[in-house]
Amino acid sequence: MNSDAVQLDVLAVFSHPDDAELSVAGTLLKLKSRGYRTGVCDMTRGELGTRGTPEIRAEEAIAARRAALDQARSDAERRSIDLTMPSRRRWTGAVHPVSAVIDEIAEIFRGLGFAIALGPEIETDWYNFLALNFPADHPAMDLHDTLYLEVPPTVDEPGAGRLLLRTHTSPVQIRVMHASEPPIRVIMPGMVYRSDAFDPSHAPAFEQIEGLAIDEGVSFVDLKATLTHFARRFFSPSTAVRFRPSFFPFTEPSAEMDVECQLCHGSGCGACKGTGWMEILGCGMVHPRVLEQGGIDAERYTGFAFGMGPARITMLRHGVPDIRLLYEGDMRFRSQFTAARSSTGGDT
Ligand code: DAH
């Protein structure tokens, strides 16, 4: 159209009606007020690019930049980023307090040369009871105490019998004896199951750690030294321990080991029922009949065994009054064990 327009100092090119809304128009007015001759033409930008004045190209660049900035501002507003807002607290997982105690116990025994072995949670009554020298009519085998599976017993295989949820980790002793040769030093952690009510001091499913050491010449002195070392490493170097005679079918002699009450340090309190002591494990010298069921020459080898409940030990260590707290998953309780690892980092 009007080719005279290019004689003007400044031109705005509206190749599309929307361009009119760009602030180029306003800028043109400002330039005009400063004495420039301004005008509008409908040439395409391409044509203008070769023919337009430097001012026109500058105005176009300014307009494009302004449009980009406007766009960026409205994008940012849409995303509503407030960089001054405090970040949200991140949820961090943590090792369950009982698992942490199991790891710590495993680490202490690892330092004494004990390996770790695992056995099945579904066992036969042969491994769980008979191989461990329980008489066939022992009350622990009652339906009342043990959770049997409603499936036919296994037959024609070593250790066949009625299937049950193991009531203790001691059957893993037999499996380890079958699978290895002395010298044997293993701990065997795992879940065990009993037909017990869930009350402040009992859980129907809980962890145990079994221990077994077999070699030539192993004696009760080795048992006492090993378990005393363990208790002093786990609790404190000056913790007092004592062994009381007890009975288990799979050990002879058998004992229970107590540690000085961790709450009153021996003076007697409610937690230790005034005795100053807390029982932490059962132990004894492996019964020769059990060694034989495990295929080990009981004339040549002797061994000691022990079994403990890490949940009880966790309760002792942290002063937890009710075992159910460890299994209920209440975050008000559980988060007390995550504090050391919590983070205030951002969400992303
Ligand atoms: N199996 C026993 C229980 O569940 C604990 C135990 C006691 C394990 C003495 C042992 C032991 O190896 O020697 O009560």
XYZ file of C-alpha atoms and ligand atoms in Angstrom:
362
model
C 0.000 0.000 0.000
C 1.285 3.368 0.901
C 4.979 3.195 -0.018
C 5.449 6.669 1.441
C 5.069 5.078 4.828
C 8.617 3.721 4.687
C 9.834 7.267 4.604
C 8.680 7.602 8.148
C 11.273 7.119 10.856
C 9.340 4.389 12.610
C 6.780 1.985 11.321
C 4.652 -0.592 13.024
C 3.614 -3.523 10.942
C 0.297 -5.130 11.636
C 0.327 -8.229 9.508
C -2.328 -9.703 11.777
C -5.010 -7.857 13.763
C -3.845 -9.374 17.093
C -0.510 -7.656 16.701
C -2.319 -4.412 17.354
C -2.586 -5.461 20.962
C 1.138 -5.629 21.348
C 2.550 -2.663 23.109
C 4.405 -1.678 19.951
C 1.549 0.704 19.360
C 2.122 2.348 22.719
C 5.843 2.540 22.063
C 5.187 4.190 18.754
C 3.159 6.825 20.532
C 6.007 7.435 22.946
C 8.504 7.721 20.125
C 6.156 10.069 18.374
C 6.025 12.266 21.428
C 9.822 12.454 21.239
C 9.668 13.861 17.714
C 9.927 10.760 15.583
C 7.678 10.461 12.623
C 5.800 7.233 13.125
C 3.264 5.382 11.090
C 1.639 2.059 10.392
C 1.774 -0.039 7.283
C 0.495 -3.468 6.381
C 3.623 -4.857 4.851
C 4.575 -8.324 5.998
C 7.434 -8.578 8.465
C 9.536 -10.238 5.815
C 9.234 -7.262 3.516
C 9.882 -4.894 6.345
C 12.957 -6.892 7.434
C 14.733 -5.810 4.266
C 13.240 -2.374 4.023
C 12.429 -1.216 7.493
C 14.451 1.283 9.483
C 16.674 0.079 12.412
C 14.164 1.645 14.805
C 11.404 -0.522 13.459
C 13.479 -3.643 13.898
C 14.364 -2.536 17.411
C 10.700 -2.007 18.228
C 9.879 -5.437 16.944
C 12.581 -7.012 19.068
C 11.387 -5.077 22.124
C 7.825 -6.176 21.501
C 8.809 -9.806 21.068
C 10.870 -9.714 24.242
C 8.085 -8.063 26.172
C 5.620 -10.654 24.929
C 7.978 -13.426 26.013
C 8.363 -11.835 29.463
C 4.599 -11.432 29.803
C 4.137 -15.050 28.853
C 6.764 -16.158 31.375
C 5.104 -14.094 34.107
C 1.686 -15.522 33.457
C 3.125 -19.059 33.299
C 4.793 -18.507 36.673
C 1.576 -17.125 38.137
C -0.307 -20.148 36.891
C 2.186 -22.480 38.603
C 1.969 -20.399 41.816
C 5.552 -20.956 42.923
C 6.283 -19.318 46.218
C 9.988 -19.656 46.816
C 9.662 -18.273 50.331
C 7.434 -21.121 51.504
C 9.093 -23.571 53.963
C 9.516 -27.031 52.423
C 7.291 -29.900 53.460
C 8.741 -32.461 55.874
C 9.736 -35.577 54.005
C 8.640 -38.998 55.313
C 11.657 -41.203 55.791
C 11.491 -44.894 56.468
C 13.573 -46.458 59.214
C 14.630 -49.918 60.248
C 12.045 -51.400 62.631
C 13.426 -51.332 66.212
C 13.289 -55.146 66.453
C 15.091 -55.532 63.103
C 17.712 -53.044 64.304
C 18.274 -55.180 67.423
C 18.523 -58.354 65.298
C 21.123 -56.653 63.076
C 23.091 -55.548 66.108
C 23.021 -59.024 67.675
C 24.031 -60.614 64.350
C 26.928 -58.176 64.128
C 28.205 -59.088 67.613
C 28.099 -62.817 66.795
C 29.665 -62.194 63.401
C 32.634 -60.777 65.274
C 32.885 -64.122 67.099
C 32.959 -66.069 63.835
C 29.252 -67.054 63.674
C 27.630 -67.331 60.234
C 23.904 -66.780 59.602
C 21.526 -69.582 58.527
C 17.814 -69.406 57.728
C 15.214 -72.174 57.815
C 11.584 -72.486 56.654
C 8.724 -71.050 58.701
C 6.529 -74.008 57.700
C 8.122 -77.045 59.293
C 7.279 -80.668 59.892
C 6.615 -81.843 63.420
C 9.716 -84.014 63.035
C 12.086 -81.034 62.725
C 10.151 -78.839 65.145
C 9.713 -81.403 67.934
C 10.805 -85.004 67.434
C 14.357 -84.400 66.192
C 14.792 -82.016 69.117
C 14.067 -84.765 71.610
C 10.535 -83.677 72.538
C 8.648 -86.816 73.653
C 5.742 -87.547 71.269
C 3.162 -86.527 73.874
C 4.854 -83.287 74.941
C 2.271 -80.569 75.698
C 4.028 -78.074 73.359
C 2.758 -80.243 70.494
C -0.896 -79.701 71.469
C -3.241 -78.080 68.971
C -3.748 -75.620 71.764
C -0.157 -74.343 71.571
C 0.890 -74.959 67.981
C -0.599 -73.789 64.679
C -0.913 -76.868 62.428
C -1.682 -76.560 58.718
C -4.808 -78.244 57.399
C -2.938 -80.296 54.808
C -1.985 -83.978 54.776
C 1.397 -84.754 56.428
C 4.398 -85.138 54.142
C 5.598 -88.749 53.740
C 8.590 -90.649 52.355
C 11.131 -87.881 52.699
C 13.705 -87.084 55.351
C 12.050 -85.262 58.233
C 8.501 -85.973 56.961
C 5.505 -85.314 59.200
C 2.599 -83.043 60.020
C 3.070 -79.496 58.760
C 2.966 -76.611 61.204
C 4.159 -73.051 61.637
C 7.419 -73.498 63.551
C 7.059 -72.669 67.218
C 10.748 -71.830 67.624
C 13.911 -71.486 65.513
C 15.529 -74.549 67.114
C 14.589 -76.852 64.136
C 17.046 -74.841 62.025
C 19.780 -76.376 64.246
C 18.945 -79.792 62.775
C 18.867 -78.438 59.214
C 22.282 -76.821 59.714
C 23.718 -80.057 61.171
C 22.417 -81.958 58.108
C 23.888 -79.420 55.713
C 27.345 -78.933 57.242
C 30.183 -80.514 59.153
C 31.647 -79.353 62.480
C 33.118 -76.976 63.405
C 29.745 -75.216 63.229
C 29.063 -71.701 64.494
C 25.801 -70.182 63.293
C 23.007 -67.916 64.385
C 19.544 -68.478 62.926
C 17.126 -65.548 63.062
C 13.485 -65.801 61.976
C 9.772 -65.597 62.785
C 8.066 -68.174 64.968
C 4.372 -68.743 65.665
C 2.368 -69.857 68.678
C -1.286 -70.147 69.441
C -1.001 -67.370 72.021
C -3.239 -64.405 72.794
C -1.873 -61.002 71.849
C -1.322 -59.433 75.297
C 1.248 -57.063 76.836
C 3.894 -59.793 77.095
C 2.909 -62.293 74.333
C 2.575 -62.104 70.558
C 1.295 -64.987 68.398
C 4.064 -64.287 65.858
C 7.459 -62.993 66.914
C 11.159 -63.127 66.079
C 13.712 -65.460 67.593
C 17.454 -65.789 67.191
C 18.838 -69.265 67.636
C 22.531 -69.950 68.106
C 24.574 -73.122 67.710
C 28.272 -73.938 68.158
C 29.567 -77.501 67.665
C 33.168 -78.652 67.720
C 35.447 -81.049 69.530
C 35.817 -80.077 73.182
C 33.132 -77.374 73.360
C 32.047 -77.021 76.999
C 29.673 -75.083 79.223
C 32.553 -72.652 79.843
C 32.462 -71.708 76.148
C 28.701 -71.195 76.408
C 29.027 -68.905 79.429
C 31.947 -66.958 78.002
C 30.260 -66.444 74.622
C 26.905 -65.356 76.018
C 28.440 -63.139 78.707
C 30.551 -61.436 76.040
C 27.416 -60.951 73.953
C 25.434 -59.394 76.858
C 28.266 -57.018 77.753
C 28.694 -55.926 74.143
C 24.966 -55.469 73.666
C 24.011 -53.787 76.950
C 27.124 -52.337 78.582
C 30.595 -53.591 79.545
C 29.686 -53.703 83.238
C 26.294 -55.463 82.867
C 25.970 -58.279 85.403
C 24.701 -61.634 84.094
C 23.665 -64.876 85.756
C 22.788 -68.387 84.610
C 19.924 -70.269 86.258
C 19.350 -74.015 85.797
C 16.379 -74.741 83.548
C 14.969 -77.450 81.311
C 14.697 -77.838 77.538
C 14.354 -81.266 75.891
C 17.098 -80.481 73.364
C 19.824 -79.385 75.794
C 21.425 -81.026 78.805
C 22.279 -79.278 81.045
C 19.978 -76.338 80.278
C 19.984 -72.823 81.657
C 18.337 -69.464 81.421
C 20.460 -66.359 81.264
C 19.414 -63.163 83.067
C 20.957 -59.723 82.721
C 20.783 -57.079 85.393
C 17.577 -55.045 84.947
C 18.374 -52.250 82.525
C 15.906 -49.888 84.176
C 16.866 -50.136 87.883
C 20.368 -51.655 87.433
C 19.730 -54.392 89.935
C 17.998 -52.586 92.769
C 14.523 -53.930 91.890
C 11.679 -52.149 90.128
C 8.252 -52.844 88.616
C 9.716 -53.902 85.263
C 11.842 -56.680 86.827
C 9.194 -57.502 89.446
C 11.551 -56.414 92.172
C 14.194 -59.056 91.363
C 16.796 -56.783 89.743
C 17.164 -59.321 86.895
C 15.621 -59.822 83.471
C 15.625 -63.081 81.561
C 16.934 -62.730 78.011
C 17.566 -66.238 76.684
C 17.470 -69.996 77.085
C 20.589 -72.059 76.474
C 22.385 -75.316 77.170
C 24.685 -78.037 75.902
C 23.186 -79.739 72.841
C 21.660 -83.072 73.903
C 23.611 -86.015 72.390
C 20.357 -87.381 70.922
C 19.866 -84.102 69.040
C 23.415 -84.300 67.655
C 22.633 -87.824 66.454
C 19.392 -86.706 64.760
C 21.518 -84.098 63.024
C 23.903 -86.801 61.801
C 26.777 -85.691 64.046
C 28.965 -88.097 66.000
C 28.029 -87.324 69.614
C 31.038 -89.269 70.911
C 33.411 -86.936 69.174
C 31.625 -83.581 69.161
C 29.857 -81.443 71.731
C 28.078 -78.154 71.297
C 26.086 -75.422 72.925
C 22.893 -73.749 71.755
C 20.831 -70.750 72.742
C 17.611 -69.046 71.762
C 16.482 -65.502 72.444
C 13.563 -63.203 71.593
C 14.783 -59.936 70.074
C 11.398 -58.274 70.692
C 11.813 -58.848 74.445
C 15.356 -57.543 74.236
C 14.128 -54.472 72.330
C 11.584 -53.859 75.106
C 14.312 -54.128 77.726
C 16.600 -51.780 75.898
C 14.044 -49.065 75.194
C 11.800 -49.565 78.247
C 8.796 -50.518 76.045
C 6.031 -51.644 78.434
C 3.828 -53.613 75.997
C 5.029 -55.968 73.223
C 2.003 -55.061 71.076
C 3.448 -51.583 70.527
C 6.200 -53.203 68.463
C 3.743 -54.829 66.064
C 0.780 -52.456 65.814
C 2.406 -49.953 63.465
C 1.146 -46.894 65.380
C 3.165 -44.008 63.925
C 3.170 -42.114 67.235
C 5.210 -44.982 68.661
C 7.216 -45.887 65.586
C 8.312 -42.373 64.690
C 10.226 -42.216 67.987
C 12.689 -44.627 66.384
C 13.126 -42.608 63.185
C 14.176 -39.299 64.753
C 17.874 -39.799 64.198
C 17.315 -40.362 60.493
C 14.546 -37.862 59.725
C 15.204 -35.130 57.200
C 13.714 -31.760 56.495
C 14.636 -31.858 52.829
C 12.231 -30.746 50.083
C 9.652 -32.888 48.425
C 11.347 -33.435 45.135
N 13.573 -72.970 71.596
C 13.428 -72.365 72.910
C 12.119 -71.616 72.985
O 11.544 -71.286 71.996
C 14.548 -71.424 73.194
C 15.845 -72.131 73.371
C 16.211 -72.531 74.646
C 16.665 -72.377 72.309
C 17.393 -73.194 74.837
C 17.866 -73.062 72.494
C 18.219 -73.461 73.785
O 18.699 -73.343 71.500
O 19.396 -74.124 73.947
O 11.670 -71.314 74.067
